[in-house]
Coordinates of N, CA and C in Angstrom, one line a residue:
M729 N 37.3 23.9 -33.2 CA 38.1 22.6 -32.8 C 38.0 22.3 -34.5
E730 N 39.5 21.7 -34.7 CA 39.2 21.2 -36.2 C 38.2 20.0 -36.1
E731 N 37.2 20.0 -37.6 CA 36.4 18.5 -38.1 C 37.1 17.6 -38.6
Q732 N 36.9 16.7 -38.6 CA 37.3 15.4 -39.7 C 36.6 15.2 -40.6
R733 N 37.1 14.9 -41.6 CA 35.8 14.1 -42.7 C 36.3 13.1 -43.2
A734 N 35.5 11.8 -43.7 CA 36.3 10.8 -44.9 C 36.4 11.0 -45.7
T735 N 37.1 10.6 -46.3 CA 37.2 10.3 -48.1 C 36.8 8.9 -48.5
S736 N 37.0 9.1 -50.2 CA 36.3 7.8 -50.5 C 37.6 6.5 -50.0
L737 N 36.8 5.0 -50.3 CA 38.1 4.0 -50.5 C 38.5 3.9 -51.5
S738 N 39.1 3.1 -51.8 CA 39.7 2.7 -53.2 C 38.7 1.9 -53.7
R739 N 38.5 1.1 -54.8 CA 37.6 0.0 -55.5 C 37.9 -1.3 -54.7
M740 N 39.3 -1.8 -54.8 CA 39.5 -2.8 -54.0 C 39.3 -2.4 -52.6
D741 N 39.2 -1.5 -51.8 CA 39.3 -1.4 -50.4 C 37.8 -1.5 -50.3
T742 N 37.2 -0.9 -51.2 CA 35.2 -0.8 -51.4 C 35.1 -2.4 -51.2
I743 N 35.2 -2.6 -52.2 CA 35.1 -4.5 -52.1 C 34.8 -4.8 -50.9
R744 N 36.0 -5.1 -50.8 CA 36.6 -5.7 -49.2 C 35.7 -5.0 -48.0
A745 N 35.5 -4.0 -47.9 CA 34.4 -3.2 -46.8 C 33.1 -3.8 -46.7
L746 N 32.8 -3.9 -48.2 CA 31.0 -4.2 -48.4 C 31.0 -5.7 -47.7
R747 N 32.0 -6.4 -48.2 CA 31.4 -7.9 -47.9 C 32.1 -8.6 -47.0
L748 N 33.3 -7.3 -46.1 CA 33.3 -7.7 -44.1 C 31.9 -7.0 -43.7
F749 N 31.3 -6.0 -44.0 CA 30.8 -5.0 -43.3 C 29.3 -6.2 -43.5
L750 N 29.0 -6.9 -44.3 CA 27.8 -7.3 -44.2 C 28.4 -9.1 -43.4
Y751 N 29.2 -9.4 -43.3 CA 29.7 -10.8 -41.9 C 29.3 -9.7 -41.2
N752 N 29.7 -8.8 -40.5 CA 29.7 -7.8 -39.3 C 28.4 -7.7 -39.1
G753 N 27.2 -7.6 -40.1 CA 25.5 -7.2 -40.0 C 25.2 -8.5 -39.1
I754 N 25.4 -10.0 -39.7 CA 25.3 -11.1 -39.3 C 25.1 -11.2 -38.0
F755 N 26.7 -11.0 -37.2 CA 27.1 -11.2 -36.3 C 26.5 -10.3 -35.5
W756 N 26.1 -8.8 -35.6 CA 25.3 -8.3 -34.8 C 24.4 -8.3 -34.8
A757 N 23.3 -8.8 -35.7 CA 21.9 -9.4 -35.7 C 21.8 -10.4 -34.9
A758 N 22.8 -11.6 -34.9 CA 22.4 -12.8 -33.7 C 22.5 -12.1 -32.4
Y759 N 23.8 -11.2 -32.1 CA 23.8 -10.5 -30.7 C 22.6 -10.0 -30.2
G760 N 21.7 -9.3 -31.4 CA 20.8 -8.0 -30.7 C 20.1 -8.9 -30.2
Q761 N 19.4 -10.1 -31.1 CA 18.6 -11.2 -30.9 C 18.5 -11.5 -29.1
V762 N 19.4 -11.2 -28.5 CA 20.2 -11.9 -27.3 C 20.0 -10.7 -26.1
A763 N 20.7 -9.7 -26.6 CA 20.6 -8.5 -26.0 C 19.6 -7.4 -26.1
G764 N 19.2 -7.6 -27.0 CA 18.0 -6.1 -27.2 C 17.1 -6.6 -25.5
V765 N 16.8 -4.9 -25.6 CA 15.8 -5.2 -24.1 C 14.7 -6.0 -24.0
M766 N 13.9 -5.7 -25.4 CA 12.6 -5.9 -25.4 C 12.7 -7.5 -26.4
T767 N 13.7 -8.0 -26.3 CA 13.8 -9.3 -27.1 C 13.1 -10.4 -26.1
P768 N 12.4 -11.4 -26.8 CA 11.8 -12.6 -26.1 C 13.0 -13.4 -25.1
V769 N 14.2 -13.3 -25.7 CA 15.4 -13.8 -24.3 C 15.8 -12.9 -23.0
F770 N 16.3 -11.7 -23.4 CA 15.9 -10.4 -22.4 C 14.6 -10.4 -21.3
T771 N 13.9 -10.2 -22.3 CA 12.3 -10.2 -21.3 C 12.2 -11.6 -20.7
G772 N 12.8 -12.9 -21.0 CA 12.3 -14.2 -20.3 C 13.4 -14.0 -19.0
F773 N 14.7 -13.5 -19.2 CA 15.8 -13.4 -18.3 C 15.1 -12.4 -17.4
A774 N 14.7 -11.5 -17.6 CA 14.4 -10.4 -16.4 C 13.5 -11.2 -15.7
L775 N 12.2 -11.8 -16.4 CA 11.0 -12.2 -15.5 C 11.4 -13.7 -14.7
F776 N 12.7 -14.3 -15.2 CA 13.4 -15.2 -14.3 C 13.9 -14.9 -13.4
L777 N 14.2 -13.9 -13.0 CA 15.0 -13.0 -12.0 C 14.0 -12.4 -11.0
G778 N 12.6 -12.7 -11.4 CA 11.6 -12.0 -10.9 C 10.9 -10.6 -10.7
L779 N 11.8 -10.1 -12.2 CA 11.3 -8.4 -12.2 C 9.6 -8.6 -12.7
K780 N 8.9 -7.6 -12.3 CA 7.9 -7.4 -13.4 C 7.9 -6.7 -14.5
E781 N 6.7 -6.9 -15.4 CA 6.8 -6.4 -16.9 C 7.0 -4.6 -16.7
S782 N 6.4 -4.0 -15.8 CA 6.7 -3.0 -15.6 C 8.2 -2.4 -15.5
D783 N 9.0 -3.2 -14.5 CA 10.3 -3.3 -14.2 C 11.1 -3.3 -15.5
I784 N 10.6 -4.2 -16.5 CA 11.3 -4.6 -18.0 C 11.0 -3.1 -18.9
G785 N 9.8 -2.4 -18.6 CA 9.4 -1.3 -19.1 C 10.7 -0.3 -18.7
T786 N 10.8 -0.3 -17.3 CA 11.5 0.7 -16.9 C 13.4 0.9 -17.7
I787 N 13.6 -0.4 -17.5 CA 14.9 -0.6 -18.2 C 15.1 -0.2 -19.4
A788 N 13.9 -0.4 -20.5 CA 14.0 -0.2 -22.1 C 13.8 1.4 -21.7
S789 N 13.2 1.8 -21.3 CA 13.6 3.4 -21.1 C 14.6 4.3 -20.6
F790 N 15.4 3.2 -19.6 CA 16.9 3.8 -19.3 C 18.0 3.8 -20.2
S791 N 17.4 2.5 -21.1 CA 18.5 1.7 -22.3 C 17.9 3.1 -23.8
A792 N 17.0 3.5 -23.7 CA 16.1 4.6 -24.8 C 16.6 6.0 -24.4
L793 N 16.9 6.4 -23.0 CA 17.5 7.6 -22.9 C 19.3 7.7 -23.0
A794 N 19.6 6.5 -23.2 CA 21.0 6.5 -22.9 C 21.7 6.7 -24.4
G795 N 20.5 6.8 -25.4 CA 20.4 7.2 -26.6 C 21.2 8.9 -27.2
L796 N 21.0 9.6 -25.9 CA 21.4 10.6 -25.9 C 23.0 11.1 -26.0
A797 N 23.8 10.0 -25.6 CA 24.9 9.7 -26.0 C 25.5 10.2 -27.1
Q798 N 25.0 9.9 -27.9 CA 25.0 10.0 -29.3 C 25.3 12.1 -29.7
L799 N 24.6 12.4 -28.8 CA 25.0 14.1 -28.9 C 26.4 14.7 -28.7
F800 N 27.0 13.4 -27.7 CA 28.3 14.1 -27.4 C 29.3 13.4 -28.1
S801 N 28.9 12.2 -28.7 CA 30.0 11.5 -29.3 C 31.0 12.2 -30.5
P802 N 30.4 13.4 -31.4 CA 31.4 13.9 -32.1 C 32.7 14.5 -31.6
S803 N 32.0 15.1 -30.3 CA 33.2 15.9 -29.8 C 33.9 15.2 -29.0
L804 N 33.8 14.1 -28.6 CA 34.6 13.2 -27.7 C 35.3 12.4 -28.7
T805 N 34.7 12.4 -29.8 CA 36.0 11.6 -30.7 C 36.3 12.1 -31.7
R806 N 36.1 13.3 -31.9 CA 37.2 14.2 -33.0 C 38.6 14.2 -33.2
N807 N 39.3 14.3 -31.7 CA 40.8 14.2 -31.9 C 41.0 12.5 -31.8
I808 N 40.3 12.0 -31.5 CA 41.2 10.5 -31.9 C 41.6 10.1 -33.2
R809 N 42.4 9.7 -33.1 CA 43.1 9.3 -34.8 C 42.8 8.2 -35.5
K810 N 43.2 6.8 -34.4 CA 42.7 5.1 -34.9 C 41.2 5.4 -34.7
K811 N 40.5 5.9 -35.4 CA 38.8 5.7 -35.0 C 38.2 4.3 -35.2
S812 N 39.0 3.4 -35.8 CA 38.6 2.2 -36.0 C 38.7 1.5 -34.8
L813 N 40.1 1.5 -34.2 CA 40.3 0.7 -32.6 C 39.6 1.6 -31.5
F814 N 39.1 2.9 -31.6 CA 38.0 3.3 -30.7 C 36.9 2.7 -30.9
I815 N 36.3 2.3 -31.9 CA 35.1 1.9 -32.2 C 35.4 0.2 -31.7
I816 N 36.1 -0.4 -32.0 CA 36.5 -1.8 -31.7 C 36.2 -2.2 -30.2
W817 N 37.4 -1.6 -29.6 CA 37.6 -1.3 -28.1 C 36.0 -1.1 -27.5
V818 N 36.0 0.0 -27.6 CA 34.9 0.5 -27.0 C 33.7 -0.8 -26.9
G819 N 33.6 -1.1 -28.3 CA 32.3 -1.9 -28.7 C 32.1 -3.6 -27.8
F820 N 34.1 -4.0 -27.7 CA 33.8 -5.1 -26.6 C 33.4 -4.6 -25.5
A821 N 33.6 -3.7 -25.0 CA 33.2 -3.0 -23.6 C 31.6 -3.2 -23.6
E822 N 31.2 -2.2 -24.5 CA 29.8 -2.8 -24.9 C 29.0 -4.3 -24.6
I823 N 29.6 -4.7 -25.5 CA 29.1 -6.3 -25.5 C 29.3 -6.6 -23.8
I824 N 30.1 -6.4 -23.5 CA 30.7 -7.5 -22.1 C 30.0 -6.7 -21.1
T825 N 29.5 -5.2 -21.2 CA 28.8 -4.6 -20.1 C 27.5 -5.1 -20.3
V826 N 26.8 -5.4 -21.5 CA 25.5 -5.9 -21.1 C 25.3 -6.8 -21.3
L827 N 26.0 -8.0 -21.2 CA 25.5 -9.5 -21.4 C 26.2 -9.9 -20.3
S828 N 26.9 -9.0 -19.2 CA 27.3 -9.5 -18.0 C 26.3 -9.4 -17.0
V829 N 25.1 -9.3 -17.8 CA 23.8 -9.1 -16.5 C 23.5 -10.6 -16.1
V830 N 24.2 -11.8 -17.3 CA 23.9 -12.9 -16.5 C 24.3 -13.4 -15.5
F831 N 25.3 -12.9 -15.1 CA 25.9 -13.0 -13.6 C 25.7 -12.2 -12.4
I832 N 24.5 -11.5 -12.9 CA 23.8 -10.7 -11.8 C 23.7 -11.6 -10.5
P833 N 22.9 -13.0 -10.6 CA 22.5 -13.7 -9.9 C 23.9 -14.1 -9.0
L834 N 24.9 -14.2 -9.6 CA 26.1 -15.1 -9.0 C 26.7 -14.0 -7.8
V835 N 26.8 -12.3 -8.2 CA 27.5 -11.8 -7.3 C 26.6 -10.6 -6.9
L836 N 25.5 -10.7 -6.8 CA 24.6 -9.6 -6.0 C 23.4 -10.3 -5.6
P837 N 23.1 -9.6 -4.2 CA 21.8 -10.4 -3.1 C 20.4 -9.9 -4.0
K838 N 19.8 -10.2 -4.3 CA 18.4 -10.5 -4.7 C 17.9 -9.2 -5.0
H839 N 17.9 -8.1 -3.9 CA 17.3 -6.9 -3.6 C 18.1 -6.1 -4.6
L840 N 19.3 -6.4 -5.3 CA 19.9 -5.6 -5.9 C 19.8 -5.8 -7.4
W841 N 19.0 -7.2 -7.9 CA 19.0 -7.4 -9.4 C 18.8 -6.3 -10.2
F842 N 17.3 -6.0 -9.5 CA 16.8 -4.5 -10.5 C 17.9 -3.7 -11.2
I843 N 18.4 -3.0 -9.7 CA 19.4 -1.7 -10.2 C 20.6 -2.6 -10.5
G844 N 21.1 -3.8 -10.7 CA 22.1 -4.1 -11.1 C 21.7 -4.5 -12.9
L845 N 20.3 -4.6 -13.2 CA 20.4 -4.6 -14.6 C 20.1 -3.7 -14.9
I846 N 19.7 -2.4 -14.3 CA 19.3 -1.1 -14.9 C 20.5 -0.4 -15.4
A847 N 21.8 -0.7 -14.4 CA 23.1 0.0 -14.5 C 24.1 -0.8 -15.8
L848 N 24.2 -2.0 -15.7 CA 24.4 -2.5 -16.9 C 24.0 -2.5 -18.2
V849 N 22.8 -2.5 -18.2 CA 22.3 -1.9 -19.6 C 22.3 -0.7 -19.7
T850 N 22.0 -0.1 -19.3 CA 22.1 1.7 -19.1 C 23.6 2.1 -19.8
G851 N 24.5 1.2 -18.8 CA 25.9 1.7 -19.1 C 26.5 0.8 -20.6
G852 N 26.2 -0.3 -20.9 CA 26.7 -0.9 -22.3 C 25.9 -0.1 -23.3
T853 N 24.6 0.5 -23.0 CA 24.0 1.2 -24.1 C 24.7 2.6 -24.4
I854 N 25.0 2.9 -23.3 CA 25.6 4.0 -23.7 C 27.2 3.9 -24.2
L855 N 27.5 3.5 -24.2 CA 29.1 2.8 -24.8 C 28.8 2.6 -26.7
G856 N 27.5 1.8 -26.5 CA 27.2 1.7 -27.9 C 26.8 2.8 -28.8
H857 N 26.0 3.8 -28.2 CA 26.2 5.0 -28.7 C 27.0 5.8 -28.8
L858 N 27.9 6.1 -27.9 CA 29.3 6.7 -28.2 C 30.2 6.3 -29.7
V859 N 29.8 5.2 -30.2 CA 30.6 4.4 -31.4 C 29.6 4.8 -32.4
S860 N 29.0 4.8 -32.5 CA 27.5 4.4 -33.2 C 27.9 5.8 -34.2
P861 N 27.6 7.0 -34.3 CA 27.7 7.9 -34.8 C 29.3 7.9 -35.9
V862 N 30.5 7.3 -35.7 CA 31.4 7.2 -36.0 C 31.5 5.9 -37.1
F863 N 30.9 5.0 -36.2 CA 31.1 3.8 -37.3 C 29.8 3.8 -38.3
Q864 N 28.7 4.5 -37.9 CA 28.1 4.9 -39.2 C 28.6 5.7 -40.3
G865 N 29.3 6.5 -39.8 CA 30.0 7.4 -40.7 C 31.3 6.4 -41.8
W866 N 31.6 5.2 -40.9 CA 32.6 4.8 -41.5 C 32.1 3.4 -42.7
F867 N 30.9 3.1 -42.1 CA 29.9 2.6 -43.0 C 29.3 2.9 -44.0
A868 N 29.0 4.3 -43.8 CA 28.3 5.0 -45.2 C 29.1 5.5 -46.3
T869 N 30.9 5.5 -45.8 CA 31.7 6.1 -46.5 C 32.0 4.8 -47.5
A870 N 32.1 3.7 -47.1 CA 32.1 2.8 -47.8 C 31.4 2.0 -49.0
I871 N 30.5 2.4 -48.7 CA 29.1 2.3 -49.7 C 29.1 3.1 -51.0
P872 N 29.5 2.7 -52.1 CA 29.3 3.6 -53.1 C 28.1 4.3 -53.5
Q873 N 27.5 5.2 -54.3 CA 26.0 5.8 -53.9 C 25.4 5.1 -55.2
Q874 N 26.5 4.5 -56.0 CA 25.4 4.1 -57.1 C 25.1 2.8 -56.9
I875 N 25.3 2.0 -56.0 CA 24.8 0.3 -55.4 C 24.2 0.5 -53.9
R876 N 24.1 1.7 -53.3 CA 23.8 1.9 -52.1 C 22.6 0.9 -51.8
A877 N 21.6 1.4 -52.4 CA 20.3 0.5 -52.3 C 20.1 -1.1 -52.3
R878 N 20.8 -1.2 -53.5 CA 21.2 -2.4 -53.8 C 21.8 -3.5 -52.5
Y879 N 22.6 -2.9 -52.0 CA 23.7 -3.5 -51.4 C 23.1 -3.3 -49.7
L880 N 22.5 -2.1 -49.1 CA 21.7 -2.0 -48.0 C 20.6 -2.8 -47.9
S881 N 19.8 -3.4 -49.3 CA 18.4 -4.3 -49.3 C 19.0 -5.8 -49.1
K882 N 20.4 -6.1 -49.3 CA 21.2 -7.5 -49.3 C 21.3 -7.5 -48.0
R883 N 22.3 -6.7 -47.3 CA 22.6 -6.6 -45.9 C 21.1 -6.7 -45.4
T884 N 20.5 -6.0 -45.2 CA 19.5 -5.8 -44.6 C 18.5 -7.5 -44.7
T885 N 18.3 -7.9 -45.4 CA 18.0 -9.3 -45.9 C 18.8 -10.1 -44.7
A886 N 20.4 -9.9 -44.9 CA 20.5 -11.2 -44.1 C 20.3 -11.0 -43.0
V887 N 20.4 -9.6 -42.5 CA 20.3 -9.5 -40.9 C 19.2 -9.9 -40.5
Y888 N 17.9 -9.5 -41.2 CA 17.0 -9.9 -40.6 C 16.6 -11.6 -40.5
L889 N 17.2 -12.3 -41.6 CA 17.1 -13.9 -41.5 C 18.0 -14.3 -40.5
T890 N 19.1 -13.9 -40.2 CA 20.1 -13.9 -39.0 C 19.0 -14.2 -37.7
A891 N 18.4 -12.7 -37.8 CA 17.9 -12.7 -36.4 C 16.5 -13.6 -36.3
I892 N 15.9 -13.9 -37.1 CA 15.0 -15.0 -37.3 C 15.2 -15.7 -36.8
I893 N 16.3 -16.7 -37.2 CA 16.8 -18.2 -37.4 C 17.2 -17.9 -35.8
T894 N 18.0 -16.6 -35.3 CA 19.0 -16.5 -34.1 C 17.6 -16.9 -32.5
G895 N 16.6 -16.2 -33.4 CA 15.5 -15.6 -31.7 C 14.7 -17.4 -32.2
Y896 N 14.6 -18.3 -32.9 CA 14.2 -19.3 -32.9 C 14.6 -20.4 -32.1
V897 N 15.9 -20.3 -32.5 CA 16.9 -21.3 -31.9 C 17.0 -21.4 -30.7
A898 N 17.0 -20.1 -30.3 CA 17.3 -19.7 -29.0 C 16.2 -19.8 -27.8
G899 N 14.9 -19.6 -28.9 CA 13.8 -20.0 -27.8 C 13.6 -21.6 -27.7
R900 N 14.0 -22.2 -28.7 CA 13.9 -23.6 -28.6 C 14.9 -24.4 -27.9
F901 N 16.3 -23.6 -27.4 CA 16.9 -24.4 -26.4 C 16.5 -24.0 -25.1
L902 N 15.9 -22.7 -24.7 CA 15.7 -22.8 -23.5 C 15.0 -23.2 -23.3
D903 N 13.7 -23.6 -23.8 CA 12.5 -24.8 -23.8 C 13.1 -26.1 -23.2
A904 N 14.5 -26.2 -24.3 CA 14.8 -27.7 -23.9 C 15.8 -27.4 -22.6
L905 N 16.2 -26.7 -22.6 CA 17.2 -26.4 -21.3 C 17.1 -25.1 -20.1
S906 N 15.7 -25.5 -19.9 CA 15.0 -24.3 -18.9 C 15.9 -24.3 -17.7
G907 N 15.6 -22.6 -17.2 CA 16.5 -22.4 -16.1 C 17.9 -21.5 -16.2
Y908 N 18.2 -21.2 -15.2 CA 19.6 -20.6 -15.1 C 20.6 -21.1 -16.1
K909 N 21.2 -22.3 -16.4 CA 22.2 -23.0 -17.1 C 21.7 -22.6 -18.3
G910 N 20.4 -22.6 -19.0 CA 20.1 -22.0 -20.7 C 20.5 -20.6 -20.9
F911 N 20.1 -19.7 -20.1 CA 20.2 -17.9 -19.9 C 21.8 -18.4 -20.2
V912 N 22.4 -18.7 -19.3 CA 23.9 -18.7 -19.6 C 24.6 -18.9 -20.8
W913 N 24.0 -20.0 -21.3 CA 24.7 -20.6 -22.5 C 24.3 -19.3 -23.8
V914 N 23.1 -19.3 -23.4 CA 22.6 -18.1 -24.5 C 23.1 -16.8 -24.7
F915 N 23.4 -16.3 -23.3 CA 24.1 -15.1 -23.5 C 25.5 -15.1 -23.7
C916 N 26.0 -16.4 -23.7 CA 27.5 -16.7 -23.9 C 27.7 -16.5 -25.8
F917 N 26.7 -17.4 -25.9 CA 26.6 -17.2 -27.4 C 26.7 -16.0 -27.8
G918 N 25.5 -15.1 -27.2 CA 25.5 -13.4 -27.8 C 26.7 -12.9 -27.6
M919 N 27.3 -13.0 -26.1 CA 28.1 -12.1 -26.5 C 29.7 -12.5 -27.6
A920 N 29.8 -13.9 -27.6 CA 30.3 -14.1 -28.6 C 30.6 -13.7 -29.9
A921 N 28.9 -13.7 -30.7 CA 28.7 -13.2 -31.5 C 28.8 -11.4 -31.7
G922 N 28.7 -10.9 -30.6 CA 28.4 -9.7 -30.7 C 29.9 -9.4 -30.6
I923 N 31.0 -10.3 -30.1 CA 32.6 -9.6 -30.4 C 32.8 -10.1 -31.6
A924 N 32.5 -11.0 -32.1 CA 33.1 -11.5 -33.5 C 32.7 -10.3 -34.5
G925 N 31.2 -9.7 -34.3 CA 31.0 -8.5 -35.2 C 32.2 -7.6 -35.3
Y926 N 32.7 -7.2 -34.2 CA 33.8 -6.2 -33.8 C 35.0 -6.5 -34.3
L927 N 35.1 -8.1 -34.0 CA 36.5 -8.8 -34.7 C 36.7 -8.3 -36.4
V928 N 35.5 -8.6 -37.0 CA 35.5 -8.2 -38.1 C 36.1 -6.7 -39.0
L929 N 35.6 -5.8 -38.1 CA 35.9 -4.8 -38.3 C 37.5 -4.5 -38.1
F930 N 38.1 -5.0 -37.6 CA 39.7 -5.2 -37.7 C 40.1 -5.1 -39.4
R931 N 39.6 -6.0 -40.1 CA 40.2 -6.0 -41.3 C 39.1 -4.9 -42.5
V932 N 38.5 -4.2 -41.7 CA 37.5 -3.4 -42.7 C 38.3 -2.2 -42.6
P933 N 39.0 -1.5 -44.0 CA 39.5 -0.9 -44.7 C 39.2 0.9 -43.8
F934 N 39.7 1.7 -43.3 CA 39.0 2.7 -42.6 C 39.8 3.9 -43.5
P935 N 38.5 5.0 -44.1 CA 39.0 6.0 -44.6 C 39.9 6.8 -44.2
Q936 N 40.7 7.4 -45.0 CA 41.5 8.6 -44.8 C 40.8 9.9 -44.4
M937 N 41.1 10.7 -43.3 CA 40.9 11.8 -43.1 C 41.6 13.1 -43.3
R938 N 40.2 13.9 -43.8 CA 41.1 15.5 -44.1 C 40.2 16.5 -43.0
S939 N 41.1 17.4 -42.8 CA 40.8 18.3 -41.9 C 39.7 19.2 -42.8
S940 N 39.0 20.0 -42.1 CA 37.7 20.7 -42.4 C 37.7 21.8 -41.4
A941 N 36.9 23.0 -41.7 CA 36.7 24.2 -40.8 C 36.6 23.9 -39.6
P942 N 36.8 24.7 -38.4 CA 36.7 24.1 -37.4 C 35.5 24.4 -36.6
T943 N 34.7 23.7 -36.1 CA 33.4 24.1 -35.8 C 33.3 23.3 -34.3
G944 N 32.5 24.3 -33.4 CA 31.7 23.6 -31.9 C 30.9 22.6 -31.7
F945 N 30.7 22.5 -30.4 CA 29.7 21.4 -30.3 C 28.4 22.2 -30.8
L946 N 28.0 23.2 -30.9 CA 26.4 23.6 -31.2 C 26.2 23.5 -32.5
P947 N 27.3 24.0 -33.6 CA 27.2 24.2 -34.6 C 27.2 22.6 -35.6
S948 N 27.8 21.6 -34.7 CA 28.1 20.5 -35.1 C 26.8 19.8 -35.0
L949 N 25.8 19.9 -33.4 CA 24.7 19.6 -33.5 C 23.8 19.8 -34.2
F950 N 23.7 21.2 -34.5 CA 22.7 21.6 -35.4 C 22.7 21.7 -37.1
G951 N 23.9 21.4 -37.2 CA 24.2 21.3 -38.6 C 23.3 20.4 -39.5
P952 N 23.2 19.1 -39.3 CA 22.3 18.7 -39.9 C 21.6 19.0 -40.6
F953 N 20.7 20.2 -39.5 CA 19.3 20.5 -40.1 C 19.1 21.9 -41.2
R954 N 20.5 22.2 -41.4 CA 20.7 22.6 -42.7 C 20.4 22.1 -43.6
D955 N 20.7 21.2 -43.8 CA 20.6 20.2 -44.9 C 19.1 20.0 -45.7
R956 N 18.4 20.3 -46.4 CA 17.3 19.8 -46.7 C 16.8 18.5 -47.0
D957 N 17.5 17.8 -47.3 CA 17.4 16.5 -47.7 C 17.0 15.4 -46.1
F958 N 18.0 16.3 -45.2 CA 17.7 15.7 -44.1 C 16.3 16.0 -43.3
R959 N 16.2 17.2 -43.6 CA 14.9 18.0 -42.7 C 13.6 17.2 -43.5
Q960 N 13.9 16.7 -44.9 CA 12.6 16.1 -45.3 C 12.6 14.7 -44.5
L961 N 13.9 14.2 -44.6 CA 13.7 12.6 -44.0 C 13.0 12.7 -42.6
L962 N 13.6 13.6 -41.5 CA 13.4 14.0 -40.3 C 11.8 14.2 -40.1
I963 N 10.8 14.6 -41.6 CA 9.5 15.0 -41.3 C 8.6 13.5 -41.6
C964 N 9.3 13.1 -42.6 CA 8.8 11.7 -42.8 C 8.8 10.7 -41.8
L965 N 10.1 10.8 -40.8 CA 9.8 9.9 -40.0 C 8.9 10.1 -38.7
L966 N 8.9 11.1 -38.6 CA 8.1 11.8 -37.9 C 6.3 11.2 -38.0
Y967 N 6.1 11.2 -39.1 CA 4.6 10.8 -39.5 C 4.6 9.5 -39.7
T968 N 5.9 8.8 -40.0 CA 5.4 7.6 -40.2 C 6.1 6.6 -39.3
S969 N 6.4 6.9 -38.2 CA 6.8 6.1 -36.8 C 5.7 5.5 -36.3
P970 N 5.7 4.3 -35.7 CA 4.5 3.9 -35.0 C 4.2 4.5 -34.3
S971 N 3.0 4.6 -33.4 CA 2.4 5.0 -32.7 C 3.1 4.1 -31.1
P972 N 3.2 4.4 -30.1 CA 3.2 3.4 -29.0 C 2.2 2.3 -28.6
R973 N 1.0 2.8 -29.1 CA 0.0 2.0 -28.7 C 0.2 0.8 -30.0
D974 N 1.1 1.0 -30.9 CA 0.7 -0.1 -31.8 C 1.6 -1.6 -31.7

């Protein structure tokens, strides 16, 4: 099957893409503070529904297992021509699916709340992982190598500051407006922020694609391991990743 590879963007398109990817990261940071399974907001909502700490751990495990969807993303997206639109529309579905958990008490009986949380979080996370490799390729192509470290540092700083502010404000808001209504407002804000992050992508230039040699599922899966730099990075991450006990 024929593989598609991205070519570089023009100078003006690169400048516009870098600015918009910065805004995109800020919006997604706000969304992540609400939708992240292990964040205080989501954990608080789960406890509000009567779940136990072990139940939250189970949901987190299913969410992590959904990451396996990335293995199938290249095969599923290879023949899609307008990959930017695929990312955006599937991203919308991810946001809506994950944060629709806030409506669980309204539409499901209490004994199905736990199952509903698992189903929605896992389903939305799978959608997110399906578009993640394509988005990361788009993002990496837009950043010129000579400024990559400086730009990523700037974007990471903006993302962390947004996450800190959002987490603090959301916590204070829930303290002031306790109960189900507070969670509805916070989750609706998270949904708006997540969708805004994808709306920004409508204006980001997408690189032209050129054809390369045909590859199958297994060659594309194990291809990165042929790269010496990737193997070194993988070894570094294996030794520096925090222990589950930390």
